[in-house]
Coordinates of C-alpha atoms and ligand atoms in Angstrom, one line a residue:
M1180 CA 26.6 -31.6 10.7
A1181 CA 24.0 -29.7 10.4
R1182 CA 23.0 -28.3 7.0
S1183 CA 23.3 -24.0 6.8
A1184 CA 21.5 -21.7 5.0
L1185 CA 21.9 -18.6 4.2
I1186 CA 18.6 -16.0 3.5
T1187 CA 18.4 -12.4 2.6
G1188 CA 15.0 -10.6 3.8
I1189 CA 15.4 -12.0 6.5
T1190 CA 14.0 -9.4 8.1
G1191 CA 10.3 -9.7 5.1
Q1192 CA 7.6 -11.4 5.8
D1193 CA 9.0 -15.3 2.9
G1194 CA 12.6 -14.3 5.3
A1195 CA 10.7 -14.6 8.2
Y1196 CA 7.8 -17.5 7.9
L1197 CA 11.4 -19.7 6.3
A1198 CA 13.8 -18.7 8.6
E1199 CA 11.3 -20.4 10.9
F1200 CA 11.0 -23.6 9.1
L1201 CA 14.4 -24.3 9.1
I1202 CA 15.3 -23.7 11.9
K1203 CA 13.1 -26.1 12.8
K1204 CA 14.3 -28.3 10.4
G1205 CA 17.4 -28.0 11.7
Y1206 CA 19.1 -26.3 10.3
T1207 CA 21.4 -22.7 11.1
V1208 CA 19.9 -19.9 9.1
H1209 CA 21.9 -16.8 8.8
G1210 CA 19.9 -13.7 7.3
I1211 CA 21.7 -10.6 5.7
K1212 CA 19.3 -7.6 7.9
R1213 CA 20.0 -4.2 6.3
R1214 CA 21.1 -1.2 9.2
S1215 CA 17.8 0.7 9.6
S1216 CA 17.4 4.1 12.2
L1217 CA 14.7 1.4 13.3
L1218 CA 14.6 -1.9 14.5
N1219 CA 13.2 -4.0 11.8
T1220 CA 14.0 -7.4 13.3
D1221 CA 9.9 -7.5 14.7
R1222 CA 9.3 -9.9 12.0
I1223 CA 12.0 -13.0 13.4
D1224 CA 12.3 -11.7 16.5
H1225 CA 10.7 -14.4 18.9
L1226 CA 14.0 -16.5 16.8
Y1227 CA 16.5 -14.1 18.5
Q1228 CA 18.5 -15.8 19.9
D1229 CA 21.7 -14.1 22.6
P1230 CA 24.7 -14.3 20.6
H1231 CA 26.8 -15.7 23.6
V1232 CA 25.3 -19.1 23.8
E1233 CA 27.0 -21.9 22.1
K1234 CA 25.4 -23.4 19.3
R1235 CA 23.0 -20.9 17.7
N1236 CA 20.5 -21.3 15.1
L1237 CA 19.7 -17.9 13.5
I1238 CA 22.8 -15.9 13.1
L1239 CA 22.2 -12.0 11.7
H1240 CA 25.1 -9.9 9.2
Y1241 CA 24.5 -6.5 8.7
G1242 CA 24.2 -6.2 4.4
D1243 CA 22.7 -4.5 1.3
L1244 CA 22.6 -6.7 -2.1
S1245 CA 24.0 -3.8 -2.7
D1246 CA 27.4 -4.4 -1.9
S1247 CA 28.7 -6.7 -3.2
M1248 CA 32.3 -7.4 -1.1
N1249 CA 29.8 -7.0 1.5
V1250 CA 27.6 -10.0 -0.2
T1251 CA 30.4 -12.1 -1.0
R1252 CA 32.5 -11.9 2.5
I1253 CA 29.0 -12.9 4.6
I1254 CA 29.1 -15.8 1.7
Q1255 CA 32.3 -16.5 2.1
E1256 CA 32.4 -16.3 6.7
S1257 CA 28.8 -18.0 6.3
Q1258 CA 30.3 -21.3 3.9
P1259 CA 25.8 -22.0 2.9
D1260 CA 24.9 -25.0 1.7
E1261 CA 21.0 -23.4 0.3
I1262 CA 21.3 -19.1 -0.4
Y1263 CA 18.2 -17.9 -0.5
N1264 CA 17.6 -14.9 -2.3
L1265 CA 14.3 -13.4 -1.1
G1266 CA 15.5 -9.2 -0.3
A1267 CA 14.4 -7.2 -2.9
M1268 CA 12.4 -3.4 -3.0
S1269 CA 9.5 -5.4 -3.6
H1270 CA 6.6 -2.8 -4.0
V1271 CA 5.5 -3.2 -7.6
K1272 CA 4.6 1.2 -7.2
V1273 CA 7.1 2.5 -5.9
S1274 CA 9.5 0.9 -8.1
F1275 CA 8.3 3.5 -10.7
D1276 CA 9.0 6.3 -8.0
I1277 CA 12.7 3.9 -7.4
P1278 CA 14.0 2.9 -10.8
E1279 CA 18.1 2.4 -10.7
Y1280 CA 18.0 1.8 -7.0
T1281 CA 15.1 -1.5 -8.1
A1282 CA 17.5 -2.7 -10.8
N1283 CA 20.4 -2.7 -7.9
T1284 CA 19.2 -4.0 -5.4
D1285 CA 17.4 -6.7 -7.2
G1286 CA 18.3 -7.0 -10.6
I1287 CA 21.8 -6.9 -9.8
G1288 CA 21.5 -7.7 -6.7
T1289 CA 21.3 -11.5 -8.0
L1290 CA 24.2 -11.6 -9.9
R1291 CA 26.0 -10.8 -6.7
I1292 CA 25.4 -13.6 -5.5
L1293 CA 25.9 -15.8 -8.3
E1294 CA 29.4 -14.2 -9.0
A1295 CA 30.3 -14.5 -5.0
V1296 CA 29.2 -18.8 -4.8
R1297 CA 31.6 -18.9 -8.1
L1298 CA 34.4 -17.2 -7.7
L1299 CA 34.2 -18.3 -3.9
G1300 CA 34.6 -21.8 -5.4
M1301 CA 31.5 -22.7 -4.0
I1302 CA 29.3 -23.3 -7.1
S1303 CA 28.7 -27.6 -6.1
K1304 CA 28.0 -26.5 -2.6
T1305 CA 25.8 -24.5 -2.4
R1306 CA 22.6 -24.1 -3.5
I1307 CA 20.7 -20.9 -5.1
Y1308 CA 16.9 -20.7 -4.7
Q1309 CA 16.0 -16.9 -6.8
A1310 CA 12.8 -15.5 -5.9
S1311 CA 11.1 -15.0 -9.5
T1312 CA 8.0 -13.2 -9.7
S1313 CA 4.6 -13.9 -11.4
E1314 CA 4.7 -10.0 -12.5
L1315 CA 7.0 -10.9 -15.4
Y1316 CA 4.1 -12.1 -17.1
G1317 CA 2.7 -8.7 -16.8
L1318 CA 0.7 -8.7 -20.0
V1319 CA -0.2 -11.8 -19.7
Q1320 CA 0.5 -13.0 -23.2
E1321 CA -1.0 -16.6 -22.5
I1322 CA -3.6 -17.8 -19.8
P1323 CA -3.0 -19.2 -17.7
Q1324 CA 0.3 -19.0 -16.8
T1325 CA 3.5 -21.9 -16.8
E1326 CA 6.6 -22.2 -16.4
K1327 CA 6.3 -22.3 -20.8
T1328 CA 4.8 -18.4 -21.0
S1329 CA 6.7 -15.6 -22.2
F1330 CA 7.0 -12.7 -20.9
Y1331 CA 6.3 -8.9 -20.7
P1332 CA 7.7 -7.0 -17.1
R1333 CA 5.0 -4.2 -17.1
S1334 CA 6.8 -2.0 -14.1
P1335 CA 10.8 -1.4 -13.0
Y1336 CA 9.8 -4.3 -10.6
A1337 CA 9.0 -6.6 -13.0
V1338 CA 12.1 -5.8 -15.2
A1339 CA 15.0 -5.6 -12.3
K1340 CA 12.9 -9.5 -11.6
L1341 CA 13.8 -10.7 -15.2
Y1342 CA 16.9 -9.6 -15.8
S1343 CA 17.7 -11.9 -12.0
Y1344 CA 15.9 -14.3 -13.7
W1345 CA 17.3 -15.0 -16.5
I1346 CA 20.4 -14.7 -15.3
T1347 CA 20.3 -17.5 -12.5
V1348 CA 19.4 -20.1 -15.4
N1349 CA 22.0 -18.8 -17.8
Y1350 CA 24.6 -19.5 -13.8
R1351 CA 23.6 -23.1 -14.0
E1352 CA 23.3 -23.3 -17.7
A1353 CA 27.2 -21.9 -18.0
Y1354 CA 29.0 -23.1 -14.9
G1355 CA 26.5 -25.7 -13.6
L1356 CA 25.3 -23.8 -10.9
H1357 CA 22.6 -25.3 -8.5
A1358 CA 20.3 -22.3 -8.3
S1359 CA 16.9 -22.5 -9.6
N1360 CA 13.6 -20.0 -9.9
G1361 CA 10.8 -19.6 -8.0
I1362 CA 8.1 -18.4 -9.7
L1363 CA 5.3 -17.2 -6.6
F1364 CA 2.7 -16.2 -7.0
N1365 CA 1.0 -13.5 -4.4
H1366 CA 0.9 -14.8 -1.4
E1367 CA 0.4 -13.1 1.9
S1368 CA 0.1 -13.1 4.8
P1369 CA -0.6 -11.3 8.7
I1370 CA 3.0 -10.6 9.0
R1371 CA 2.7 -9.1 5.6
G1372 CA 3.7 -5.4 4.1
E1373 CA 1.0 -2.7 5.1
T1374 CA 1.0 -1.4 1.8
F1375 CA -0.1 -4.5 -0.2
V1376 CA -3.3 -4.5 -1.7
S1377 CA -4.6 -7.8 0.9
R1378 CA -3.2 -6.7 3.8
K1379 CA -4.3 -2.7 3.1
I1380 CA -7.3 -3.6 2.7
T1381 CA -7.5 -6.5 6.0
R1382 CA -5.9 -3.4 8.4
A1383 CA -7.9 -0.4 7.6
L1384 CA -11.3 -2.8 7.4
A1385 CA -9.9 -3.6 11.5
R1386 CA -10.1 0.3 12.5
I1387 CA -13.0 0.9 10.2
A1388 CA -15.1 -2.0 12.7
L1389 CA -13.3 -0.8 15.7
G1390 CA -14.6 3.1 14.7
M1391 CA -10.5 3.9 14.4
Q1392 CA -10.9 5.1 10.7
D1393 CA -13.7 6.3 8.2
I1394 CA -12.7 5.3 4.6
L1395 CA -10.3 2.9 3.1
Y1396 CA -9.1 4.3 0.0
M1397 CA -7.9 2.0 -2.8
G1398 CA -6.5 1.3 -6.6
N1399 CA -7.6 -0.3 -9.1
L1400 CA -10.5 -2.8 -7.8
S1401 CA -10.9 -4.2 -11.4
S1402 CA -7.4 -5.6 -11.3
R1403 CA -7.5 -9.6 -10.9
R1404 CA -4.6 -12.1 -7.9
D1405 CA -3.9 -15.5 -7.9
W1406 CA -3.5 -15.0 -4.4
G1407 CA -1.6 -17.7 -1.8
H1408 CA -0.4 -17.9 2.0
A1409 CA 2.8 -17.1 2.4
K1410 CA 2.8 -20.4 4.6
D1411 CA 2.5 -22.4 1.9
Y1412 CA 4.6 -21.0 0.1
I1413 CA 8.2 -20.6 2.0
K1414 CA 7.5 -24.7 1.8
A1415 CA 7.5 -24.9 -2.3
M1416 CA 10.8 -22.9 -1.5
Y1417 CA 12.9 -25.4 0.6
L1418 CA 11.7 -28.1 -1.7
I1419 CA 12.6 -26.8 -5.2
L1420 CA 15.8 -27.0 -3.5
Q1421 CA 15.9 -30.0 -2.2
Q1422 CA 15.2 -31.8 -5.4
D1423 CA 18.6 -33.7 -7.6
K1424 CA 18.3 -30.9 -10.5
P1425 CA 18.1 -27.4 -10.7
D1426 CA 15.4 -26.1 -12.3
D1427 CA 12.3 -23.6 -12.4
Y1428 CA 8.9 -23.9 -11.2
V1429 CA 6.0 -21.6 -11.1
I1430 CA 4.1 -21.4 -6.9
A1431 CA 0.3 -20.5 -7.4
T1432 CA -3.1 -21.7 -6.5
G1433 CA -4.5 -21.1 -9.9
I1434 CA -7.9 -19.1 -8.0
S1435 CA -7.8 -15.8 -9.2
T1436 CA -10.1 -13.2 -7.8
E1437 CA -10.7 -9.4 -8.6
V1438 CA -9.1 -6.4 -5.6
R1439 CA -13.2 -6.1 -5.0
E1440 CA -13.6 -9.8 -4.1
F1441 CA -10.9 -10.1 -2.1
I1442 CA -12.8 -6.2 0.6
R1443 CA -16.3 -8.2 0.2
N1444 CA -15.3 -11.8 1.2
A1445 CA -12.9 -10.2 3.8
F1446 CA -15.9 -7.6 4.6
A1447 CA -18.3 -10.9 5.1
F1448 CA -15.8 -12.5 7.5
I1449 CA -16.7 -10.3 9.9
G1450 CA -20.3 -9.9 9.4
V1451 CA -20.3 -7.3 7.0
D1452 CA -22.4 -7.5 4.0
I1453 CA -21.4 -4.9 1.2
A1454 CA -21.9 -4.0 -2.3
F1455 CA -19.7 -1.5 -4.6
F1456 CA -21.6 0.9 -7.3
G1457 CA -20.9 3.9 -9.6
E1458 CA -18.2 3.5 -11.8
N1459 CA -14.1 4.7 -12.2
L1460 CA -13.3 7.6 -10.0
E1461 CA -16.3 7.3 -8.9
E1462 CA -16.9 3.8 -7.7
T1463 CA -17.9 3.5 -3.8
G1464 CA -18.0 0.6 -1.8
V1465 CA -21.3 1.0 0.7
M1466 CA -22.1 -1.3 3.3
K1467 CA -25.5 -2.5 3.9
A1468 CA -26.2 -4.9 6.0
V1469 CA -24.7 -6.3 9.7
D1470 CA -25.1 -10.1 10.8
E1471 CA -25.1 -9.1 14.3
N1472 CA -23.9 -12.5 15.9
L1473 CA -21.2 -12.4 13.7
F1474 CA -20.3 -9.6 13.9
C1475 CA -20.1 -9.6 17.9
E1476 CA -18.5 -13.1 17.5
K1477 CA -15.6 -11.6 15.4
V1478 CA -15.4 -7.7 16.6
G1479 CA -17.6 -8.3 19.9
E1480 CA -20.5 -6.8 21.1
A1481 CA -19.4 -3.9 22.2
H1482 CA -19.0 -2.2 18.3
L1483 CA -21.9 -2.6 17.6
S1484 CA -23.9 -0.2 18.2
D1485 CA -21.8 1.4 16.1
I1486 CA -20.9 -0.2 13.2
K1487 CA -25.5 -0.1 13.4
N1488 CA -25.1 3.8 12.8
R1489 CA -22.5 4.5 10.9
M1490 CA -24.1 1.8 8.3
K1491 CA -26.7 4.3 8.4
N1492 CA -25.9 6.9 8.2
N1493 CA -22.4 7.3 6.5
P1494 CA -23.1 4.0 4.7
V1495 CA -19.9 4.8 1.9
F1496 CA -16.2 3.4 3.7
V1497 CA -13.8 2.5 0.3
K1498 CA -14.4 5.9 -2.5
V1499 CA -10.4 5.4 -5.2
D1500 CA -8.3 7.7 -5.1
P1501 CA -6.1 7.8 -8.5
V1502 CA -2.9 8.0 -6.4
Y1503 CA -3.2 4.1 -6.0
F1504 CA -2.8 3.9 -9.2
R1505 CA 0.4 2.5 -12.0
P1506 CA 1.7 4.0 -15.0
T1507 CA 1.6 0.4 -16.0
E1508 CA -0.9 -2.2 -14.6
V1509 CA -0.8 -6.2 -14.1
D1510 CA -4.7 -6.2 -15.0
F1511 CA -4.4 -10.1 -14.4
L1512 CA -2.1 -12.9 -13.2
L1513 CA -3.7 -16.7 -12.7
G1514 CA -0.9 -19.4 -12.2
D1515 CA -1.1 -23.0 -13.2
S1516 CA 1.4 -25.1 -10.5
S1517 CA 0.9 -28.1 -12.3
K1518 CA 4.7 -28.6 -12.4
A1519 CA 5.5 -27.3 -9.0
R1520 CA 2.6 -30.2 -7.7
K1521 CA 3.7 -32.9 -9.9
I1522 CA 8.3 -33.1 -9.4
L1523 CA 7.9 -31.7 -6.0
G1524 CA 4.6 -32.5 -4.4
W1525 CA 3.7 -29.8 -3.4
S1526 CA 0.4 -28.3 -3.1
P1527 CA -1.0 -25.5 -1.0
E1528 CA -3.0 -26.0 2.1
Y1529 CA -5.1 -22.7 2.3
D1530 CA -7.6 -21.6 0.6
L1531 CA -9.0 -17.5 0.0
D1532 CA -10.7 -18.0 2.8
G1533 CA -8.3 -19.3 4.8
L1534 CA -6.0 -16.7 4.3
I1535 CA -8.5 -14.2 4.2
A1536 CA -9.8 -15.7 8.2
D1537 CA -5.8 -15.3 9.1
M1538 CA -5.9 -12.1 7.9
V1539 CA -8.3 -10.6 9.7
T1540 CA -8.3 -11.9 13.2
S1541 CA -5.2 -11.1 13.1
D1542 CA -5.4 -7.3 12.2
M1543 CA -8.5 -7.8 14.2
I1544 CA -6.1 -8.3 17.7
L1545 CA -3.4 -5.6 16.6
M1546 CA -6.1 -3.1 16.0
K1547 CA -7.7 -3.7 19.3
K1548 CA -4.5 -3.1 21.2
E1549 CA -4.2 0.2 19.3
H1550 CA -7.6 1.3 19.6
Y1551 CA -7.5 -0.1 23.5
I1552 CA -4.2 2.1 24.7
K1553 CA -5.7 4.8 22.9
E1554 CA -8.6 4.8 24.1
G1555 CA -7.1 4.5 28.6
G1556 CA -8.3 1.3 28.8
Y1557 CA -10.6 -1.1 29.9
K1558 CA -12.8 1.4 31.4
T1559 CA -15.5 0.0 28.3
L1560 CA -14.1 -2.4 26.3
N1561 CA -13.0 -6.1 27.7
Y1562 CA -11.0 -6.9 25.2
F1563 CA -8.8 -9.0 25.7
E1564 CA -10.8 -11.9 28.0
Ligands
NAP1103 P1 9.2 -8.3 2.1 O1 8.3 -8.0 3.2 O2 8.6 -6.4 0.5 O3 10.4 -8.6 2.2 C1 11.6 -7.7 1.9 C2 13.1 -7.8 2.1 O4 14.5 -8.3 1.6 C3 13.3 -7.9 4.0 O5 13.9 -8.8 4.0 C4 14.1 -6.4 2.9 O6 15.0 -5.3 4.6 C5 14.9 -7.1 2.0 N1 15.6 -5.8 0.9 C6 14.9 -5.3 0.8 N2 15.9 -4.0 0.2 C7 17.4 -4.8 0.5 C8 18.7 -5.0 -0.2 N3 19.0 -3.9 -0.5 N4 19.4 -4.7 0.3 C9 19.6 -6.4 1.5 N5 18.3 -6.6 1.2 C10 17.0 -6.0 0.8 O7 9.2 -8.8 0.9 P2 8.5 -10.9 0.9 O8 6.7 -10.8 0.8 O9 8.6 -11.1 2.0 O10 9.7 -11.6 -0.9 C11 9.9 -11.9 -0.6 C12 10.8 -12.6 -1.7 O11 10.3 -13.1 -3.0 C13 11.5 -10.3 -2.3 O12 12.1 -11.4 -3.3 C14 9.6 -10.6 -3.5 O13 10.3 -9.5 -4.8 C15 9.7 -11.9 -4.6 N6 8.2 -12.0 -3.8 C16 7.0 -11.8 -3.7 C17 5.3 -12.6 -3.8 C18 4.7 -12.2 -2.8 O14 3.7 -12.2 -3.3 N7 4.7 -11.8 -1.3 C19 5.5 -12.5 -4.6 C20 6.5 -13.6 -5.7 C21 8.3 -12.9 -5.3 P3 13.9 -4.9 4.4 O15 13.2 -5.1 6.0 O16 15.6 -3.8 5.9 O17 13.3 -3.0 4.0
G4F1104 O1 -1.0 -5.8 -3.4 P1 -0.5 -5.4 -4.2 O2 1.3 -4.0 -4.0 O3 0.9 -6.4 -5.3 P2 1.6 -7.1 -6.7 O4 1.7 -5.2 -7.4 O5 1.3 -7.9 -7.1 O6 2.7 -7.3 -6.4 C1 3.2 -8.2 -5.4 O7 2.6 -9.5 -5.9 C2 4.4 -9.7 -7.0 C3 4.2 -11.1 -7.5 O8 3.1 -10.5 -8.3 C4 5.7 -10.0 -6.2 F1 6.1 -10.2 -7.3 C5 5.5 -8.1 -5.4 O9 6.4 -8.2 -4.7 C6 4.8 -7.8 -4.7 O10 4.7 -8.8 -3.2 O11 -1.0 -5.4 -5.6 C7 -1.8 -6.1 -6.3 C8 -3.1 -5.7 -6.9 C9 -2.6 -4.5 -8.4 O12 -3.5 -5.1 -9.6 C10 -2.5 -2.7 -7.6 O13 -2.9 -2.0 -8.4 O14 -3.5 -4.8 -6.6 C11 -4.0 -3.4 -6.7 N1 -4.3 -1.9 -6.0 C12 -5.8 -1.6 -5.6 N2 -6.1 -0.8 -5.0 C13 -3.7 -2.2 -4.5 C14 -4.5 -0.7 -4.3 N3 -3.1 -2.5 -4.8 C15 -2.1 -1.8 -3.3 N4 -0.8 -2.0 -2.9 N5 -2.0 -0.8 -3.0 C16 -3.9 0.1 -3.2 O15 -4.1 0.2 -2.6

């Protein structure tokens, strides 16, 4: 019989990639989606099947991690072999604005799943993956961070995730549940939420190159992250649940990069050389030169004269706005995923340049479509040849 999985957070970045991956492996995938006033299934629409198809491999249930009865009923009805608990209010900065909601969803939500599996008598049937995070390391106590590094969370989000981490470990030890934590470092993709820093940069880059935006306002340019590609990271989630023994694993690339450097590398991909001047709130990013051939290849010849004029007359395109600062920041993350590489046989296929290329290429296509609609058609630009 086909294996079945339940994914909370299926409408999010990781949920969408994981659902596609598991369906390709022959799984029947159940997903929890929240009711919202607008459709929120963009990322999984390509996987959708008519409810009248006899044997569907993707089944969506309305639900919410804050609702115990709902969570319990969905687990009972779907009888999953594997649960991937990816649902969360996942934005660190926003968690300072809605700390109680974040604790309820990202902390107690995990307990609701574990307890449902226990009370439904599914301990020997169902394996659980908990989406833990490098944010747990916060004010880092060791470099690089491993499974043994002490945690020091620095946001309501991270504190809620700390509860989830330990309650997962506790249910494993107390009741023998096959429950594991993946301690995943930052991972991004073309379908990353638009307010996370990587996507904010690649989206703004495309808009600036097309003349649709002047300034990219940023927060802390000096923080460093260990960035990977979500497509690689969801494979690790799957591998973790295929192990005979449940355990906790760090998933990371082992390379840490400054936000400032991410911006520089992204602009280099379209042939624009940039530099940063000034300090703190006065820091600015400035366009210095353009590789015309590369710019024409990645953006289009139609926009070359505009970017050259922009560079001559008004080269500042990054400014700092303190509204994006966090009350307590995580300055530096660098993961050591030796254990996962050895035991799971996992390693990432994408490096940072590959990730940036994927994201910028995708946002360039999306923004060209927006620009095309705004400009009223093909009159001047042949975008889709
Ligand atoms: P994401 O794109 O923000 O997706 C979060 C998902 O959770 C969405 O489907 C969202 O639904 C759902 N959700 C939010 N609140 C919920 C609630 N109360 N009940 C049920 N579902 C709810 O996040 P992601 O980047 O895919 O990350 C997946 C998981 O990994 C999250 O738990 C995140 O905290 C964790 N994580 C992420 C990273 C990373 O770098 N991406 C690293 C480590 C850990 P809507 O679509 O309706 O909003
Ligand atoms: O992209 P971010 O918002 O990601 P953050 O805070 O690292 O959290 C993400 O990764 C975690 C794993 O470590 C996940 F658990 C979590 O769910 C989420 O997916 O910010 C990255 C860095 C921060 O230091 C932030 O202060 O970029 C800095 N930054 C600078 N300017 C900015 C901005 N972040 C955002 N979102 N927007 C800015 O304008």
